Amino acid sequence: MAPAGLFVRNARIHPTTSTGEALSDLAVDGDTIAAIAPAGALPPDGRPELDAAGCLLSPPLVDPHVHMDAVLTVGEPRYNESGTLIEGIFTWAERKPSLTHADVKARALEAIRWEVAQGTGLIRSHVDVCDPNLVALKALLELREEVRDIVDLRLIAFPQDGILSFPNGKELMREAMRLGCDVIGGIPHYEWTRDDGVEEVHFLFDLARETGAPIDLHCDETDDEQSRFLEVVAARTMRDGMEGRVVAGHTTAMGSYNDNYAFKLIQILRRAGVTIVANPLDNIVLQGRFDTYPKRRGMTRVKELDAAGINVACGHDSIMDPWYPLGRGSMLDALSMLVHVAQMTGRAELFRAYEMVTTNPARAAEVPWGVKEGLPANFVVFDCADEAEAVRLRPAARWVVRGGRIVAETEPARSVIHRAGSTTPVSFIKPGGAG
Ligand code: FE2
């Protein structure tokens, strides 16, 4: 049954860099945004009403890079005490044999609920396909359909242990795509040799030709400045006419390249229209582990890529798994880490960064994203005034709307201060925000 409609009053509509202080009302009919007008100019016409009270009304957040098969496995069978990427991969390899269909679905559903409750409407999850039985993939394919009412979940066939370096790796990738994976993943820097990594990249593009699917690979996730598979990806993207359909995640080696090489690489990435997804929560703790001091930050060149006109997005990557024991499924947490590590704290840069968890990753997923008349009624009212404040406060998502229906709502936390000698407590609905 189609929703009865919705009427949101007094919203500051994204991008507030264009709408400024002006408040708007937004009317929803069925699953579509029917009208947006200055506050007070539209009749609600009996639709159920929400008062945004001057808060930000944003397109839903997008998590373009997460590993839903591994979420909430931290400590199983043991903790990653060194904190390194490689111990994470080995710990995951120990956990993989005990994966079951029900186990994967239950953990992923819980993490998806966390993301949805905090405003995420589109999730692209890598799924490890280095498993002869493809247990996790089959579970998440089923879950993808079961959560359609609350989120758009897309699945990426991810060869965690390599394609050439894992038995039957190519056939497992093909089987994952046959079973219904949406996107082709990869991990060329993890293959045993440079040549194998290059061959892997060519295999991914050949598979893309066969299946018509886009590509989203892990690439150069290392501090090794000699890891240079991204140039191979960019070249094949252009030769195959796949501009705009290829995403490279992590690309942390770019943080270690010399500036001459980075300049050349950025030029070809721009021409190839490759999207870069940074995963700052994981990479600020996983990288630089072989360094003493000075210690590298190990993040891709977010600011420079963005300035060069490359589509840059931000992913959560891990939520309590062998690589990252923390995380709560908040894309605004991930974005907060990004603006710190990338030093994007200029006023305009904070607004710019907000696009990295909304419109930029949606563009990479080839999905229209925005708050406009005629677009699907997918949006979030955040308990804050604008995008920069969203990054700072990581506020409650008051209402998360998908297809014209409220799919999650959160009451902002309230703190109360009791001063000595005073009988009147002081309460704050947003510590750090308005009193
Ligand atoms: Fe990842």
Short mmCIF file of C-alpha atoms and ligand atoms in Angstrom, two decimals:
data_model
loop_
_atom_site.label_atom_id
_atom_site.label_comp_id
_atom_site.label_asym_id
_atom_site.label_seq_id
_atom_site.Cartn_x
_atom_site.Cartn_y
_atom_site.Cartn_z
CA MET A 1 0.00 0.00 0.00
CA ALA A 2 1.36 3.44 -0.93
CA PRO A 3 2.12 5.74 2.02
CA ALA A 4 -0.56 8.35 2.77
CA GLY A 5 1.82 11.20 2.07
CA LEU A 6 3.86 13.41 4.35
CA PHE A 7 4.31 17.11 4.97
CA VAL A 8 7.55 18.43 6.48
CA ARG A 9 7.48 22.02 7.75
CA ASN A 10 10.29 24.49 8.39
CA ALA A 11 13.23 22.56 6.98
CA ARG A 12 16.59 23.86 5.86
CA ILE A 13 17.06 21.92 2.68
CA HIS A 14 20.37 20.56 1.46
CA PRO A 15 22.50 22.04 0.03
CA THR A 16 22.15 24.87 2.55
CA THR A 17 25.04 26.59 0.79
CA SER A 18 22.38 27.48 -1.83
CA THR A 19 19.23 27.68 0.32
CA GLY A 20 20.92 29.59 3.17
CA GLU A 21 18.76 30.47 6.18
CA ALA A 22 15.52 30.11 4.24
CA LEU A 23 13.02 27.61 5.62
CA SER A 24 11.01 25.42 3.29
CA ASP A 25 8.06 23.08 3.45
CA LEU A 26 8.15 19.80 1.56
CA ALA A 27 5.14 17.75 0.46
CA VAL A 28 5.29 14.04 -0.33
CA ASP A 29 2.72 12.12 -2.32
CA GLY A 30 3.11 8.36 -2.37
CA ASP A 31 6.83 7.67 -2.72
CA THR A 32 7.73 10.93 -4.47
CA ILE A 33 8.61 14.48 -3.45
CA ALA A 34 5.61 16.35 -4.85
CA ALA A 35 6.50 19.94 -3.97
CA ILE A 36 9.01 22.14 -2.17
CA ALA A 37 8.14 25.76 -1.41
CA PRO A 38 8.99 28.56 1.04
CA ALA A 39 7.63 27.81 4.53
CA GLY A 40 3.94 28.59 4.77
CA ALA A 41 3.33 28.68 1.03
CA LEU A 42 2.00 25.14 0.59
CA PRO A 43 -1.22 23.69 2.00
CA PRO A 44 -0.61 20.39 3.84
CA ASP A 45 -3.84 19.05 2.34
CA GLY A 46 -4.38 16.64 5.20
CA ARG A 47 -1.02 14.91 4.92
CA PRO A 48 0.58 13.78 8.23
CA GLU A 49 2.85 16.64 9.37
CA LEU A 50 6.36 16.80 10.80
CA ASP A 51 7.91 20.02 12.11
CA ALA A 52 11.62 20.15 11.23
CA ALA A 53 11.92 23.34 13.36
CA GLY A 54 14.73 24.78 11.26
CA CYS A 55 16.75 21.58 11.06
CA LEU A 56 18.70 20.25 8.08
CA LEU A 57 16.73 18.13 5.61
CA SER A 58 19.27 16.12 3.69
CA PRO A 59 19.32 13.35 1.15
CA PRO A 60 19.99 10.10 3.02
CA LEU A 61 23.60 9.32 3.78
CA VAL A 62 25.34 6.74 1.60
CA ASP A 63 27.83 4.16 2.82
CA PRO A 64 29.69 3.23 -0.35
CA HIS A 65 32.13 0.80 1.25
CA VAL A 66 31.46 -1.56 4.14
CA HIS A 67 31.99 -5.26 4.82
CA MET A 68 28.64 -6.51 6.10
CA ASP A 69 29.75 -10.15 6.17
CA ALA A 70 32.39 -9.35 8.81
CA VAL A 71 30.51 -6.85 11.00
CA LEU A 72 30.21 -7.57 14.73
CA THR A 73 32.73 -10.41 14.68
CA VAL A 74 35.34 -8.59 16.76
CA GLY A 75 37.04 -10.98 19.17
CA GLU A 76 36.00 -14.07 17.20
CA PRO A 77 37.94 -16.27 17.46
CA ARG A 78 40.43 -13.78 18.92
CA TYR A 79 41.22 -10.09 18.99
CA ASN A 80 43.61 -8.47 16.52
CA GLU A 81 46.11 -7.35 19.14
CA SER A 82 48.71 -5.96 16.71
CA GLY A 83 46.00 -3.87 15.03
CA THR A 84 47.54 -4.49 11.61
CA LEU A 85 45.72 -5.13 8.37
CA ILE A 86 47.50 -8.44 7.91
CA GLU A 87 46.55 -9.77 11.36
CA GLY A 88 43.01 -8.67 10.50
CA ILE A 89 43.05 -10.77 7.32
CA PHE A 90 44.50 -13.78 9.20
CA THR A 91 41.95 -13.44 12.02
CA TRP A 92 39.13 -13.24 9.49
CA ALA A 93 40.49 -16.37 7.76
CA GLU A 94 40.14 -18.16 11.12
CA ARG A 95 36.55 -16.93 11.57
CA LYS A 96 35.43 -17.73 8.02
CA PRO A 97 35.04 -21.52 8.42
CA SER A 98 32.47 -21.00 11.20
CA LEU A 99 30.29 -18.60 9.16
CA THR A 100 26.72 -19.78 8.79
CA HIS A 101 23.84 -18.43 6.78
CA ALA A 102 21.94 -17.39 9.93
CA ASP A 103 25.03 -15.92 11.61
CA VAL A 104 25.85 -13.67 8.64
CA LYS A 105 22.26 -12.51 8.21
CA ALA A 106 21.75 -11.71 11.90
CA ARG A 107 24.94 -9.69 12.24
CA ALA A 108 24.48 -7.81 8.97
CA LEU A 109 20.86 -6.99 9.78
CA GLU A 110 21.88 -5.56 13.14
CA ALA A 111 24.58 -3.33 11.56
CA ILE A 112 22.17 -2.29 8.79
CA ARG A 113 19.66 -1.21 11.46
CA TRP A 114 22.39 0.91 13.08
CA GLU A 115 23.20 2.55 9.75
CA VAL A 116 19.56 3.18 8.83
CA ALA A 117 18.75 4.63 12.25
CA GLN A 118 21.57 7.12 11.72
CA GLY A 119 20.39 8.24 8.31
CA THR A 120 21.93 5.88 5.76
CA GLY A 121 19.72 4.98 2.81
CA LEU A 122 22.12 3.26 0.42
CA ILE A 123 24.79 0.76 1.40
CA ARG A 124 27.33 -0.89 -0.88
CA SER A 125 28.76 -3.91 0.90
CA HIS A 126 31.75 -5.94 -0.15
CA VAL A 127 31.24 -9.67 0.45
CA ASP A 128 34.19 -12.02 0.69
CA VAL A 129 33.84 -14.62 -2.07
CA CYS A 130 37.02 -16.56 -1.24
CA ASP A 131 34.88 -19.39 0.08
CA PRO A 132 34.07 -22.45 -2.02
CA ASN A 133 30.55 -22.49 -0.56
CA LEU A 134 29.92 -18.74 -0.80
CA VAL A 135 28.07 -18.88 2.53
CA ALA A 136 28.22 -15.16 3.28
CA LEU A 137 27.24 -14.17 -0.23
CA LYS A 138 24.15 -16.39 -0.29
CA ALA A 139 23.08 -14.99 3.09
CA LEU A 140 23.52 -11.37 2.04
CA LEU A 141 21.78 -11.90 -1.31
CA GLU A 142 18.76 -13.05 0.67
CA LEU A 143 19.06 -10.18 3.15
CA ARG A 144 19.33 -7.64 0.30
CA GLU A 145 15.74 -8.48 -0.64
CA GLU A 146 14.49 -8.65 2.95
CA VAL A 147 15.69 -5.14 3.87
CA ARG A 148 14.43 -3.37 0.75
CA ASP A 149 11.76 -1.58 2.80
CA ILE A 150 14.40 0.21 4.88
CA VAL A 151 17.54 0.46 2.73
CA ASP A 152 18.97 -0.03 -0.74
CA LEU A 153 21.68 -2.69 -0.22
CA ARG A 154 24.08 -3.44 -3.08
CA LEU A 155 26.61 -6.26 -3.00
CA ILE A 156 30.16 -6.31 -4.32
CA ALA A 157 31.97 -9.62 -5.01
CA PHE A 158 35.16 -9.15 -3.02
CA PRO A 159 38.05 -11.63 -3.31
CA GLN A 160 39.64 -10.99 0.10
CA ASP A 161 42.44 -13.55 -0.40
CA GLY A 162 43.08 -12.69 -4.06
CA ILE A 163 41.82 -14.13 -7.34
CA LEU A 164 45.00 -15.63 -8.79
CA SER A 165 46.37 -16.37 -5.31
CA PHE A 166 43.25 -18.26 -4.15
CA PRO A 167 42.23 -21.70 -5.45
CA ASN A 168 39.55 -21.41 -8.13
CA GLY A 169 39.48 -17.63 -7.59
CA LYS A 170 38.28 -16.69 -11.08
CA GLU A 171 35.45 -19.22 -11.04
CA LEU A 172 34.31 -18.03 -7.59
CA MET A 173 34.12 -14.45 -8.91
CA ARG A 174 32.12 -15.61 -11.93
CA GLU A 175 29.81 -17.67 -9.71
CA ALA A 176 29.26 -14.68 -7.39
CA MET A 177 28.16 -12.58 -10.36
CA ARG A 178 25.92 -15.39 -11.65
CA LEU A 179 24.24 -15.61 -8.24
CA GLY A 180 23.31 -11.92 -8.45
CA CYS A 181 26.10 -9.74 -7.07
CA ASP A 182 25.64 -6.15 -8.24
CA VAL A 183 29.28 -5.09 -8.56
CA ILE A 184 32.67 -6.67 -9.32
CA GLY A 185 35.28 -6.22 -6.57
CA GLY A 186 39.01 -6.87 -6.50
CA ILE A 187 42.24 -6.67 -4.51
CA PRO A 188 45.21 -6.55 -6.95
CA HIS A 189 47.78 -5.33 -4.42
CA TYR A 190 47.24 -8.48 -2.33
CA GLU A 191 48.11 -10.94 -5.11
CA TRP A 192 51.44 -12.72 -4.67
CA THR A 193 53.22 -10.84 -7.44
CA ARG A 194 52.95 -7.54 -9.29
CA ASP A 195 52.23 -9.48 -12.50
CA ASP A 196 49.41 -11.38 -10.83
CA GLY A 197 47.94 -8.09 -9.62
CA VAL A 198 47.95 -6.67 -13.15
CA GLU A 199 46.39 -9.87 -14.47
CA GLU A 200 43.72 -9.60 -11.78
CA VAL A 201 42.80 -6.09 -12.91
CA HIS A 202 42.46 -7.28 -16.51
CA PHE A 203 40.30 -10.19 -15.34
CA LEU A 204 37.97 -7.76 -13.52
CA PHE A 205 37.50 -5.66 -16.65
CA ASP A 206 36.97 -8.75 -18.79
CA LEU A 207 34.31 -9.89 -16.32
CA ALA A 208 32.73 -6.44 -16.48
CA ARG A 209 32.53 -6.79 -20.27
CA GLU A 210 30.87 -10.20 -19.93
CA THR A 211 28.38 -9.20 -17.25
CA GLY A 212 27.82 -5.48 -17.81
CA ALA A 213 28.41 -4.92 -14.07
CA PRO A 214 30.39 -1.95 -12.73
CA ILE A 215 33.66 -2.36 -10.79
CA ASP A 216 34.49 -1.37 -7.20
CA LEU A 217 37.84 -2.76 -6.14
CA HIS A 218 40.10 -2.43 -3.15
CA CYS A 219 43.25 -0.92 -4.61
CA ASP A 220 46.71 -0.18 -3.25
CA GLU A 221 45.66 -0.49 0.39
CA THR A 222 49.21 -0.42 1.69
CA ASP A 223 51.91 2.09 2.61
CA ASP A 224 54.14 0.62 -0.12
CA GLU A 225 54.83 3.46 -2.53
CA GLN A 226 55.61 0.81 -5.16
CA SER A 227 52.03 -0.45 -5.15
CA ARG A 228 50.71 1.09 -8.37
CA PHE A 229 47.69 -0.79 -9.61
CA LEU A 230 45.46 2.26 -9.77
CA GLU A 231 47.16 3.40 -12.99
CA VAL A 232 46.30 0.03 -14.57
CA VAL A 233 42.70 0.46 -13.42
CA ALA A 234 42.49 3.97 -14.87
CA ALA A 235 43.97 2.87 -18.21
CA ARG A 236 41.59 -0.09 -18.60
CA THR A 237 38.66 2.14 -17.57
CA MET A 238 39.42 4.49 -20.46
CA ARG A 239 40.20 1.74 -22.98
CA ASP A 240 36.93 -0.05 -22.13
CA GLY A 241 34.83 3.13 -22.11
CA MET A 242 33.89 2.54 -18.46
CA GLU A 243 34.28 6.15 -17.37
CA GLY A 244 32.03 6.81 -14.36
CA ARG A 245 31.48 3.10 -13.65
CA VAL A 246 34.65 2.28 -11.74
CA VAL A 247 35.33 2.86 -8.05
CA ALA A 248 38.63 2.31 -6.24
CA GLY A 249 38.57 2.00 -2.47
CA HIS A 250 41.27 2.77 0.10
CA THR A 251 44.10 3.68 -2.36
CA THR A 252 46.19 4.51 0.70
CA ALA A 253 49.52 4.09 -1.13
CA MET A 254 48.70 7.46 -2.68
CA GLY A 255 49.59 8.91 0.72
CA SER A 256 53.13 7.63 0.17
CA TYR A 257 53.69 8.32 -3.54
CA ASN A 258 56.12 11.04 -4.52
CA ASP A 259 54.37 14.20 -5.73
CA ASN A 260 55.48 13.79 -9.35
CA TYR A 261 53.89 10.38 -9.63
CA ALA A 262 50.79 11.42 -7.67
CA PHE A 263 50.30 14.36 -10.04
CA LYS A 264 50.44 12.09 -13.10
CA LEU A 265 48.11 9.56 -11.50
CA ILE A 266 45.55 12.18 -10.52
CA GLN A 267 45.42 13.44 -14.11
CA ILE A 268 44.62 10.00 -15.53
CA LEU A 269 42.12 9.24 -12.76
CA ARG A 270 40.28 12.42 -13.63
CA ARG A 271 40.20 11.55 -17.33
CA ALA A 272 39.02 8.04 -16.49
CA GLY A 273 36.27 9.31 -14.17
CA VAL A 274 37.30 6.83 -11.47
CA THR A 275 35.67 7.45 -8.08
CA ILE A 276 37.95 7.18 -5.06
CA VAL A 277 36.51 6.00 -1.75
CA ALA A 278 38.53 6.81 1.36
CA ASN A 279 37.93 4.75 4.49
CA PRO A 280 39.48 6.91 7.19
CA LEU A 281 38.21 5.03 10.27
CA ASP A 282 40.06 1.86 9.32
CA ASN A 283 43.03 3.33 7.54
CA ILE A 284 44.04 5.79 10.25
CA VAL A 285 44.54 2.78 12.53
CA LEU A 286 45.71 0.15 10.01
CA GLN A 287 48.30 2.14 8.09
CA GLY A 288 51.65 3.42 9.24
CA ARG A 289 52.11 0.31 11.37
CA PHE A 290 55.60 -0.35 10.03
CA ASP A 291 56.65 3.26 10.59
CA THR A 292 58.42 4.60 13.63
CA TYR A 293 58.39 8.40 13.46
CA PRO A 294 57.49 10.45 11.53
CA LYS A 295 54.47 8.17 11.10
CA ARG A 296 52.42 8.39 7.91
CA ARG A 297 48.68 8.98 8.07
CA GLY A 298 48.03 6.34 5.43
CA MET A 299 45.06 7.93 3.79
CA THR A 300 44.54 8.64 0.13
CA ARG A 301 44.90 12.25 -1.06
CA VAL A 302 41.29 13.28 -0.45
CA LYS A 303 41.69 17.03 -0.69
CA GLU A 304 43.90 16.99 -3.78
CA LEU A 305 41.70 14.45 -5.60
CA ASP A 306 38.61 16.53 -4.86
CA ALA A 307 40.32 19.73 -5.98
CA ALA A 308 41.28 18.01 -9.25
CA GLY A 309 37.61 17.31 -9.99
CA ILE A 310 37.66 13.62 -9.11
CA ASN A 311 34.57 12.14 -7.47
CA VAL A 312 35.62 11.36 -3.88
CA ALA A 313 33.51 9.53 -1.31
CA CYS A 314 33.88 8.27 2.23
CA GLY A 315 33.08 4.77 3.49
CA HIS A 316 32.66 3.23 6.94
CA ASP A 317 34.52 0.03 5.90
CA SER A 318 34.42 -1.89 9.18
CA ILE A 319 31.99 -2.08 12.10
CA MET A 320 33.49 -4.08 14.96
CA ASP A 321 35.42 -6.65 12.95
CA PRO A 322 38.99 -8.04 12.89
CA TRP A 323 40.30 -4.87 11.22
CA TYR A 324 38.56 -2.26 13.35
CA PRO A 325 37.15 -3.07 16.79
CA LEU A 326 35.21 0.19 17.02
CA GLY A 327 32.48 1.79 14.94
CA ARG A 328 28.74 2.17 15.35
CA GLY A 329 27.51 2.38 11.78
CA SER A 330 27.56 6.17 11.68
CA MET A 331 28.57 7.70 8.35
CA LEU A 332 28.97 11.01 10.15
CA ASP A 333 31.58 9.38 12.42
CA ALA A 334 33.44 8.27 9.28
CA LEU A 335 33.15 11.75 7.80
CA SER A 336 34.34 13.37 11.01
CA MET A 337 37.46 11.21 10.87
CA LEU A 338 37.92 12.10 7.19
CA VAL A 339 37.89 15.86 7.76
CA HIS A 340 40.43 15.45 10.57
CA VAL A 341 42.85 13.20 8.71
CA ALA A 342 42.50 15.05 5.40
CA GLN A 343 42.66 18.41 7.18
CA MET A 344 39.45 19.59 5.55
CA THR A 345 38.39 21.91 8.35
CA GLY A 346 38.02 25.12 6.36
CA ARG A 347 34.43 26.38 6.44
CA ALA A 348 33.81 25.62 2.76
CA GLU A 349 35.67 22.32 3.07
CA LEU A 350 33.24 21.05 5.73
CA PHE A 351 30.32 21.58 3.35
CA ARG A 352 32.34 20.05 0.52
CA ALA A 353 33.10 17.01 2.67
CA TYR A 354 29.40 16.44 3.38
CA GLU A 355 28.93 15.60 -0.31
CA MET A 356 31.36 12.70 0.23
CA VAL A 357 28.74 10.81 2.25
CA THR A 358 25.73 11.87 0.15
CA THR A 359 25.74 12.93 -3.49
CA ASN A 360 29.26 11.78 -4.43
CA PRO A 361 28.85 8.11 -3.45
CA ALA A 362 25.35 8.12 -4.94
CA ARG A 363 26.83 9.31 -8.25
CA ALA A 364 29.33 6.45 -8.10
CA ALA A 365 26.41 4.04 -7.56
CA GLU A 366 24.63 5.65 -10.53
CA VAL A 367 21.60 6.57 -8.39
CA PRO A 368 19.90 10.01 -8.52
CA TRP A 369 20.31 11.57 -5.09
CA GLY A 370 18.95 14.83 -3.78
CA VAL A 371 15.97 16.64 -2.36
CA LYS A 372 14.08 17.83 -5.42
CA GLU A 373 10.54 17.75 -6.73
CA GLY A 374 9.92 14.57 -8.70
CA LEU A 375 12.71 12.55 -7.04
CA PRO A 376 11.91 9.62 -4.72
CA ALA A 377 10.91 10.80 -1.22
CA ASN A 378 14.12 9.63 0.43
CA PHE A 379 15.50 12.07 2.99
CA VAL A 380 16.63 12.59 6.58
CA VAL A 381 15.93 15.39 9.04
CA PHE A 382 19.04 15.79 11.17
CA ASP A 383 18.95 17.56 14.52
CA CYS A 384 21.30 20.35 13.38
CA ALA A 385 21.20 23.51 11.30
CA ASP A 386 23.42 22.70 8.35
CA GLU A 387 25.94 20.30 6.84
CA ALA A 388 28.96 21.68 8.71
CA GLU A 389 27.09 21.26 11.99
CA ALA A 390 26.18 17.71 10.96
CA VAL A 391 29.88 16.91 10.67
CA ARG A 392 30.65 18.53 14.04
CA LEU A 393 27.72 17.21 16.10
CA ARG A 394 26.97 13.91 14.37
CA PRO A 395 23.39 14.60 15.47
CA ALA A 396 20.38 12.36 15.83
CA ALA A 397 18.52 11.53 12.64
CA ARG A 398 15.09 12.75 13.81
CA TRP A 399 13.28 11.12 10.92
CA VAL A 400 14.64 8.88 8.18
CA VAL A 401 12.22 8.70 5.24
CA ARG A 402 12.39 6.15 2.42
CA GLY A 403 9.84 5.98 -0.35
CA GLY A 404 7.63 8.46 1.51
CA ARG A 405 7.54 6.31 4.66
CA ILE A 406 9.26 7.00 7.99
CA VAL A 407 11.63 4.05 8.44
CA ALA A 408 13.46 5.28 11.54
CA GLU A 409 13.14 8.02 14.11
CA THR A 410 15.40 9.04 16.96
CA GLU A 411 14.84 11.32 19.94
CA PRO A 412 17.89 13.52 20.53
CA ALA A 413 19.67 12.82 23.81
CA ARG A 414 19.13 15.37 26.56
CA SER A 415 21.66 16.23 29.26
CA VAL A 416 20.90 18.07 32.50
CA ILE A 417 23.45 20.05 34.56
CA HIS A 418 22.84 20.51 38.30
CA ARG A 419 24.70 23.53 39.68
CA ALA A 420 25.53 23.76 43.39
CA GLY A 421 23.15 26.07 45.22
CA SER A 422 20.67 26.17 42.36
CA THR A 423 17.33 24.43 42.26
CA THR A 424 16.94 25.05 38.52
CA PRO A 425 18.70 22.43 36.40
CA VAL A 426 20.07 23.50 33.03
CA SER A 427 19.23 21.13 30.22
CA PHE A 428 20.86 20.72 26.82
CA ILE A 429 19.22 18.78 24.04
CA LYS A 430 22.45 18.86 22.04
CA PRO A 431 25.63 19.08 24.13
CA GLY A 432 27.82 21.43 22.12
CA GLY A 433 24.82 22.87 20.35
CA ALA A 434 21.95 25.12 21.29
CA GLY A 435 20.90 25.18 24.97
FE FE2 B 1 37.47 -2.38 2.63
#
